[in-house]
Short mmCIF file of C-alpha atoms in Angstrom, two decimals:
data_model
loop_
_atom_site.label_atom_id
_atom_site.label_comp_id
_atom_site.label_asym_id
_atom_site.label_seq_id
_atom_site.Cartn_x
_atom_site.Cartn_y
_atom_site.Cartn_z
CA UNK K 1 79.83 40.01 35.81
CA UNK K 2 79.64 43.08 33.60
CA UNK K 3 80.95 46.22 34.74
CA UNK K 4 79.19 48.88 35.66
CA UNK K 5 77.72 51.55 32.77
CA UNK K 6 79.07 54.39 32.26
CA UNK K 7 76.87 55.66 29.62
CA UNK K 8 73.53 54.23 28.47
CA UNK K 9 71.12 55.86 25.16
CA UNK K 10 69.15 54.82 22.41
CA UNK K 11 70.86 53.40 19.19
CA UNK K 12 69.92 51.59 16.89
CA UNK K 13 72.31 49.04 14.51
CA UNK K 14 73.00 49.76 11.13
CA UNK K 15 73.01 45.70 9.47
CA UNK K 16 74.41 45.66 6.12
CA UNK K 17 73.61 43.98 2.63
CA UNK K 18 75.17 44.71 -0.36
CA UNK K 19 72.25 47.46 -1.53
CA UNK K 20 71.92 49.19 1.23
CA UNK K 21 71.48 49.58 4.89
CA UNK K 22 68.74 48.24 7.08
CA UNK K 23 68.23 48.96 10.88
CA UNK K 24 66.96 46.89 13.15
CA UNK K 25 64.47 47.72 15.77
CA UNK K 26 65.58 50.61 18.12
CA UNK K 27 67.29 49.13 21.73
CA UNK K 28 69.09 50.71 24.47
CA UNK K 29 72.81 50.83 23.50
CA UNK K 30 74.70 50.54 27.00
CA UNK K 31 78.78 51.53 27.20
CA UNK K 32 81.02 50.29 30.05
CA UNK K 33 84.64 50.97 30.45
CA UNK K 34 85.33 47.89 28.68
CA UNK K 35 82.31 47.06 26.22
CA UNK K 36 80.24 48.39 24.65
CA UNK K 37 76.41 46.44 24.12
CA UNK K 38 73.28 46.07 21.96
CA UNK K 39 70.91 43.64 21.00
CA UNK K 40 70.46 43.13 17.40
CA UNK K 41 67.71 40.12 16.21
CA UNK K 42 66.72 39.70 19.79
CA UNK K 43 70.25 38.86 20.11
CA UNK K 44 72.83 40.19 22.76
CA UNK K 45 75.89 41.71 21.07
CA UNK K 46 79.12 42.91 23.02
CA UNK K 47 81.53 45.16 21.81
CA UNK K 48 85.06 44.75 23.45
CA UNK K 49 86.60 47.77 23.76
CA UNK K 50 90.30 46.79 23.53
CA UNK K 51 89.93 46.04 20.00
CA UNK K 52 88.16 49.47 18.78
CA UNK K 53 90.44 52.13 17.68
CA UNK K 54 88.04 55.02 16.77
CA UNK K 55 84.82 56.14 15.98
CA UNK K 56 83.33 58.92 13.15
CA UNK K 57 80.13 59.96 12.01
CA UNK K 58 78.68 57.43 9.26
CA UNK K 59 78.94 59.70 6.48
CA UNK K 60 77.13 57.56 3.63
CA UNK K 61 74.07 57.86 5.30
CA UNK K 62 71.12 60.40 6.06
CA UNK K 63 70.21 59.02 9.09
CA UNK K 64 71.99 60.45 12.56
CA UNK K 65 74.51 57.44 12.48
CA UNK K 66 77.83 56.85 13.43
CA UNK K 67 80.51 54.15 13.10
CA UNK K 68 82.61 51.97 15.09
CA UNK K 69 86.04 50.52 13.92
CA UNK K 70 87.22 47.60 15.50
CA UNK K 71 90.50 44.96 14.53
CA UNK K 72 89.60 41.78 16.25
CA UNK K 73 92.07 38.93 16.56
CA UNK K 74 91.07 35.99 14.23
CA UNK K 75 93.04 32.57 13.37
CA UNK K 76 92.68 31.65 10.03
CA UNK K 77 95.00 28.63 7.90
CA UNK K 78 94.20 24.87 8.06
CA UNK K 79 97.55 24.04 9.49
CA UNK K 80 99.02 27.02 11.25
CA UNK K 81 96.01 29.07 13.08
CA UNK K 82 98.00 32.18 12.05
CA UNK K 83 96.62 34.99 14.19
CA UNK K 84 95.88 38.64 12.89
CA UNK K 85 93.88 41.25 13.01
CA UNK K 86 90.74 42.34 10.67
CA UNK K 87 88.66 45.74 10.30
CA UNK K 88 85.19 45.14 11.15
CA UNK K 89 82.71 48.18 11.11
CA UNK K 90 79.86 48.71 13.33
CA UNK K 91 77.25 50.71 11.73
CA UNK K 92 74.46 52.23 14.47
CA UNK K 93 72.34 55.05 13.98
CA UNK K 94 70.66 57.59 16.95
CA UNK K 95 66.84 59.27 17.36
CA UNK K 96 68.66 62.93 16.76
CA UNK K 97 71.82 64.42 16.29
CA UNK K 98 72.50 64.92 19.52
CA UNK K 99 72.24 61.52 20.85
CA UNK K 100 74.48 60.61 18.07
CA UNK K 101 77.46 63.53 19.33
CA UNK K 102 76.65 62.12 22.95
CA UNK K 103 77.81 58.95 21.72
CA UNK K 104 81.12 59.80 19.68
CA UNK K 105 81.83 61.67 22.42
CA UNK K 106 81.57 59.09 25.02
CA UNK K 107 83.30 56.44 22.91
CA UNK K 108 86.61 58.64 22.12
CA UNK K 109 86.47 59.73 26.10
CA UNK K 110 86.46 56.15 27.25
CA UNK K 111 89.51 54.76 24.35
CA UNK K 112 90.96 57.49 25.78
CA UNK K 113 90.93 56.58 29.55
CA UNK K 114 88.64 59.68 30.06
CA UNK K 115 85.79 60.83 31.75
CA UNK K 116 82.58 59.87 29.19
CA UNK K 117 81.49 63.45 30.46
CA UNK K 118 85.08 65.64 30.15
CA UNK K 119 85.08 68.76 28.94
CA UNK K 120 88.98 68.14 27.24
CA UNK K 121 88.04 67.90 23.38
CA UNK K 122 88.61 64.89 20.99
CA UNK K 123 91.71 66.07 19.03
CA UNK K 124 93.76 63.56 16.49
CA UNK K 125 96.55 62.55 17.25
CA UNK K 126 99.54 63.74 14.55
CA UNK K 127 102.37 61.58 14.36
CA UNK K 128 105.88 61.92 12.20
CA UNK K 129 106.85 58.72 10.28
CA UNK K 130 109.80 57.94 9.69
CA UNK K 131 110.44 55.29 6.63
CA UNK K 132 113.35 53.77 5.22
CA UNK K 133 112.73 52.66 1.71
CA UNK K 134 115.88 50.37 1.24
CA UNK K 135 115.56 48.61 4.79
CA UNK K 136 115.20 44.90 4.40
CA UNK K 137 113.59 43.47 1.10
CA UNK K 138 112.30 47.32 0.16
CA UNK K 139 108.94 46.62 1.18
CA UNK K 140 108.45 49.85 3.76
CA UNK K 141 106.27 51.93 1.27
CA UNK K 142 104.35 49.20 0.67
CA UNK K 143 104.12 48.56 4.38
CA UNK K 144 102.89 52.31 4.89
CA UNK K 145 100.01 51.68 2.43
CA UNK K 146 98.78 48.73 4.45
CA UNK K 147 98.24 50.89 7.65
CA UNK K 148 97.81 53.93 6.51
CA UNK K 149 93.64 52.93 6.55
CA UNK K 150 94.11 51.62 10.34
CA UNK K 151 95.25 55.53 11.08
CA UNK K 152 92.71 56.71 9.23
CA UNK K 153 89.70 54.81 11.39
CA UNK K 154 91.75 55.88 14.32
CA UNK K 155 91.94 59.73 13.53
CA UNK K 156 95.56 59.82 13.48
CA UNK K 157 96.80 62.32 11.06
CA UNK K 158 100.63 61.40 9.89
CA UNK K 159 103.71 63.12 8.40
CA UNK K 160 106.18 61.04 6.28
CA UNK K 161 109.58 61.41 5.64
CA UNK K 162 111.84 59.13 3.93
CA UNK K 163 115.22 58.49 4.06
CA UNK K 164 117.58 58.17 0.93
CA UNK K 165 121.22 57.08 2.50
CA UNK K 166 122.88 55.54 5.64
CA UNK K 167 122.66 58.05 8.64
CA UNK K 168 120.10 60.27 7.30
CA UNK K 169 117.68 59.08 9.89
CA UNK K 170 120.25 60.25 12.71
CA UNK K 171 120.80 63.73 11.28
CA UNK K 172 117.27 64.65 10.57
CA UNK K 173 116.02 63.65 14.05
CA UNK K 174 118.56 66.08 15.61
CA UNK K 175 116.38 69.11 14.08
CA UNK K 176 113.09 67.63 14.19
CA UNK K 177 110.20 69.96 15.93
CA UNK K 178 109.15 67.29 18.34
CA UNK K 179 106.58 69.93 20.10
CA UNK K 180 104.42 69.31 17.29
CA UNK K 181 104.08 66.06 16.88
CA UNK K 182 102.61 63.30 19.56
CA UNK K 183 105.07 60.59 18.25
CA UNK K 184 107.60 59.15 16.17
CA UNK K 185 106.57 55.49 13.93
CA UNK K 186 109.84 53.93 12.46
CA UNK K 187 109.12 52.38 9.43
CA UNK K 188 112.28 50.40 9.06
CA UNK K 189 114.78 47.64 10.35
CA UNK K 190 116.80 47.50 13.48
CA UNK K 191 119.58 50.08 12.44
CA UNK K 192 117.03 52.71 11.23
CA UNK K 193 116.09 52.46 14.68
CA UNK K 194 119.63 52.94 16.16
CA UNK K 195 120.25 55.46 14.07
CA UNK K 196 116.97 57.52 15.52
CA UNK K 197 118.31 56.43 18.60
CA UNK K 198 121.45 57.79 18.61
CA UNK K 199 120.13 61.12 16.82
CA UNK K 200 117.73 61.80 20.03
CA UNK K 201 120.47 61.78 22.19
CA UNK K 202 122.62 64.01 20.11
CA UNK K 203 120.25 67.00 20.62
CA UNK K 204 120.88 69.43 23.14
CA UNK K 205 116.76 68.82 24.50
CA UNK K 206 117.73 65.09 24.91
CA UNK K 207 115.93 64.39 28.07
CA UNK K 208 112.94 65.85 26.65
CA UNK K 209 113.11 64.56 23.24
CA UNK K 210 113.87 60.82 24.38
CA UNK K 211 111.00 60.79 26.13
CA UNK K 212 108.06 61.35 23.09
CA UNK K 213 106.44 57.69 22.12
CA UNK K 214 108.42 55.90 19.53
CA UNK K 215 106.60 53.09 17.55
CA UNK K 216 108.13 50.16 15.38
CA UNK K 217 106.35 48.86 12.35
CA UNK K 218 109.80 46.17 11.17
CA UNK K 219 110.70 46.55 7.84
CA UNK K 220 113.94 45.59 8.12
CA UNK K 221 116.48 42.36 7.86
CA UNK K 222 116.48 42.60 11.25
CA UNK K 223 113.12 43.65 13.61
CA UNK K 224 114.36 42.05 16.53
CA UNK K 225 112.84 45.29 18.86
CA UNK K 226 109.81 45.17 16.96
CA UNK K 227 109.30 41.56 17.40
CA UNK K 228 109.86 41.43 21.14
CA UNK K 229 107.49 44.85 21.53
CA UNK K 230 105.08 42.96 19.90
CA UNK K 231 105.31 39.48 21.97
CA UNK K 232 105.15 41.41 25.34
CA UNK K 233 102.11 43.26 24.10
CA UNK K 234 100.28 39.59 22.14
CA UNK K 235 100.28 40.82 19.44
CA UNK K 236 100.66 39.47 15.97
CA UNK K 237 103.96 39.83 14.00
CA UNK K 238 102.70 41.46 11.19
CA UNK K 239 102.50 45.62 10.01
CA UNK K 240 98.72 45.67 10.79
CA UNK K 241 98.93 44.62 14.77
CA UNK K 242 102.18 46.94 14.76
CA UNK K 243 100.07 49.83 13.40
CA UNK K 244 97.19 48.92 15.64
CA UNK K 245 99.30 49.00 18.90
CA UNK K 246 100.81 52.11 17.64
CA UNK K 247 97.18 53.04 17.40
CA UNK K 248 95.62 51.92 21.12
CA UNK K 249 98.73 54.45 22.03
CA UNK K 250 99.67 53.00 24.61
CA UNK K 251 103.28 53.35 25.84
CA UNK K 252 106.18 51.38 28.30
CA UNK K 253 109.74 52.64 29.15
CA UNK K 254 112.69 51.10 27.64
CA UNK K 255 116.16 50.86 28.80
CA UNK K 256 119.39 52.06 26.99
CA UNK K 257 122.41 51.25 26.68
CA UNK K 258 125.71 53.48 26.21
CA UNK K 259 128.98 52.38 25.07
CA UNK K 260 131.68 55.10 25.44
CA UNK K 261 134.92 54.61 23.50
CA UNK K 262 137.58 57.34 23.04
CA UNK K 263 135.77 60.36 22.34
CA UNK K 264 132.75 58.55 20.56
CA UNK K 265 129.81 57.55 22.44
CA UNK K 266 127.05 54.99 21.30
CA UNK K 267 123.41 54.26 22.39
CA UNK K 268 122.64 50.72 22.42
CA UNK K 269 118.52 48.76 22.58
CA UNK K 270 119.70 45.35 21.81
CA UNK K 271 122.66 44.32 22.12
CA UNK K 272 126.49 45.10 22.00
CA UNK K 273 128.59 42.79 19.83
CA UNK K 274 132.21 43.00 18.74
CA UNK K 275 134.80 40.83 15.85
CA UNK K 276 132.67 38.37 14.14
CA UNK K 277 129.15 39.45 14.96
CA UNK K 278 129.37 42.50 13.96
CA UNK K 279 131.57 42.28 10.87
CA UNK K 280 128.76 39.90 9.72
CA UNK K 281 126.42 42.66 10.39
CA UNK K 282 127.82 45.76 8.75
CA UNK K 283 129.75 43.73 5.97
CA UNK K 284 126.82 42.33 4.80
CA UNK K 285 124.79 45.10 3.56
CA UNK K 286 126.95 43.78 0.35
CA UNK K 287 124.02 41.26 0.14
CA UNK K 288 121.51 43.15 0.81
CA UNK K 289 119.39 41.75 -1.97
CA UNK K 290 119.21 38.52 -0.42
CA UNK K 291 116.95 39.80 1.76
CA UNK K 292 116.55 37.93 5.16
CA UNK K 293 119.57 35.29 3.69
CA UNK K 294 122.24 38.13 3.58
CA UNK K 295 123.64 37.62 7.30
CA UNK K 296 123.69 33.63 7.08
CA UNK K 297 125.04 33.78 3.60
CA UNK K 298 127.91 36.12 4.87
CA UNK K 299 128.55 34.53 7.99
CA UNK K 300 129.22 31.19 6.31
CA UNK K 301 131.65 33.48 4.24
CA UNK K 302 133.49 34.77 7.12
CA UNK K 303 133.93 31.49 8.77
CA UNK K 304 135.87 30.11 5.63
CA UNK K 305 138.03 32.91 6.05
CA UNK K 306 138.05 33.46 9.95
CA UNK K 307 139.97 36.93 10.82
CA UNK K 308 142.10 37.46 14.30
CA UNK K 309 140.52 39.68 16.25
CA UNK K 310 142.53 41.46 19.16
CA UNK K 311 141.04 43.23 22.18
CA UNK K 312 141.13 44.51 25.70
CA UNK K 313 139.03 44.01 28.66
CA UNK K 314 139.04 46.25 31.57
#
């Protein structure tokens, strides 16, 4: 059972060869919260919603035309059925201009959980990455490059800012103008992360600032948060269906964790480890060109030459 329309006008689909574009006969385009629908070749096509991320005007063309950008799941390999996500472009084109502004506007209103009708205008969204170049194997500017079309197709407008040393990321959030921005995209491993973290709750608007979205694209040795965002939301583990959750923009609280000791205090989204673990995890930054083998390599190292560790519980 379909659900019920929410918006119904002419349109007419844009098919394309590789000289130019050809529509097909003119049909009643029909838009439901969760579809949208159109029959193409006396064929019935639907649209699912959840995997479109924007729409624009269809600029190559003179006609009154406008384009859909989806990222459906597909499993490809002959093996592994490897899940990701691909662009595909829906080309359709209106009677008048009009029709065609009715449409982008009821397609942005509806990603957006909207009325097709509101009166609140379509702005992009504008959000601050964050990118660590030497996280993991050094692959976060290449990373950026991969997405940075998804944000495009979704109208999100971004501001980068690397890091260059250890920390960095902490300090700069503390002074960041977070009224500007809609969101934060870390572009890095686990501790880039902690550091941002930890840099949140250093500023004197904390319970404010902790509160602005925060998305993960891992980068990093370690992407344990990313990984486990990405499970929850079925996703694939990959930049592209971290940049395309980042894009649907939709959000779920996360719990913290604080570790007080002495006069230092420490925000946690993991895990707290102490002695061997976490020698194993600073010390081997050493190793960092190993990539992904730096923490096993070290560990076996620190196992040949075990150290006493003593503590207190209380």
């Amino acid at each position: 059972m379909l659900d019920p329309v929410i918006f119904s006008q002419e349109i007419i689909s844009l098919a394309r060869n590789r000289r130019f574009t050809v529509p097909s006969l003119q049909t009643q385009g029909i838009l439901t919260a969760d579809t949208l629908i159109w029959i193409e070749n006396n064929q019935k096509h639907i649209l699912e919603l959840k995997d479109v991320v924007g729409v624009s005007y269809l600029p190559e063309s003179s006609l009154a035309g406008f384009v859909v950008y989806a990222y459906p799941l597909v499993r490809d390999g002959i093996l592994w059925k490897k899940r990701r996500r691909v662009l595909k472009k829906y080309r359709f084109a209106c009677p008048d201009n009009e029709t065609r502004s009715q449409w982008i506007k009821a397609i942005n209103n509806t990603l957006r959980g909207l009325p097709v009708d509101s009166i609140y205008p379509f702005l992009p969204r504008h959000l601050h990455v964050l990118l660590n170049p030497a996280s993991g194997k050094k692959k976060a500017r290449k990373i950026l490059q991969q997405v940075r079309s998804l944000w495009e197709n979704s109208q999100i407008q971004i501001t980068v800012t690397e890091t260059s040393s250890a920390g960095e990321a902490e300090k700069f959030i503390q002074t960041l103008v977070l009224d500007k921005i809609d969101g934060l995209v870390i572009i890095g491993g686990d501790g880039t992360i902690y550091e941002v973290i930890n840099g949140i709750m250093k500023r004197p608007d904390w319970e404010t600032a902790i509160t602005i979205p925060i998305g993960i694209i891992g980068a990093g040795t370690g992407n344990g948060l990313c990984k486990t965002i990405l499970d929850l939301a079925g996703e694939p583990y990959d930049p592209i269906g971290a940049a395309f959750l980042i894009a649907k923009g939709k959000t779920r609280p996360l719990d913290l964790a604080v570790v007080q000791q002495q006069r230092c205090r420490y925000y946690s989204l993991l895990s707290l480890s102490w002695g061997f673990i976490s020698d194993v995890d600073i010390e081997s930054d050493r190793l960092r060109y190993l990539g992904s083998w730096k923490n096993t390599i070290y560990a076996i190292l620190r196992i040949l030459s075990l150290r006493t560790y003593k503590g207190r519980l209380f």
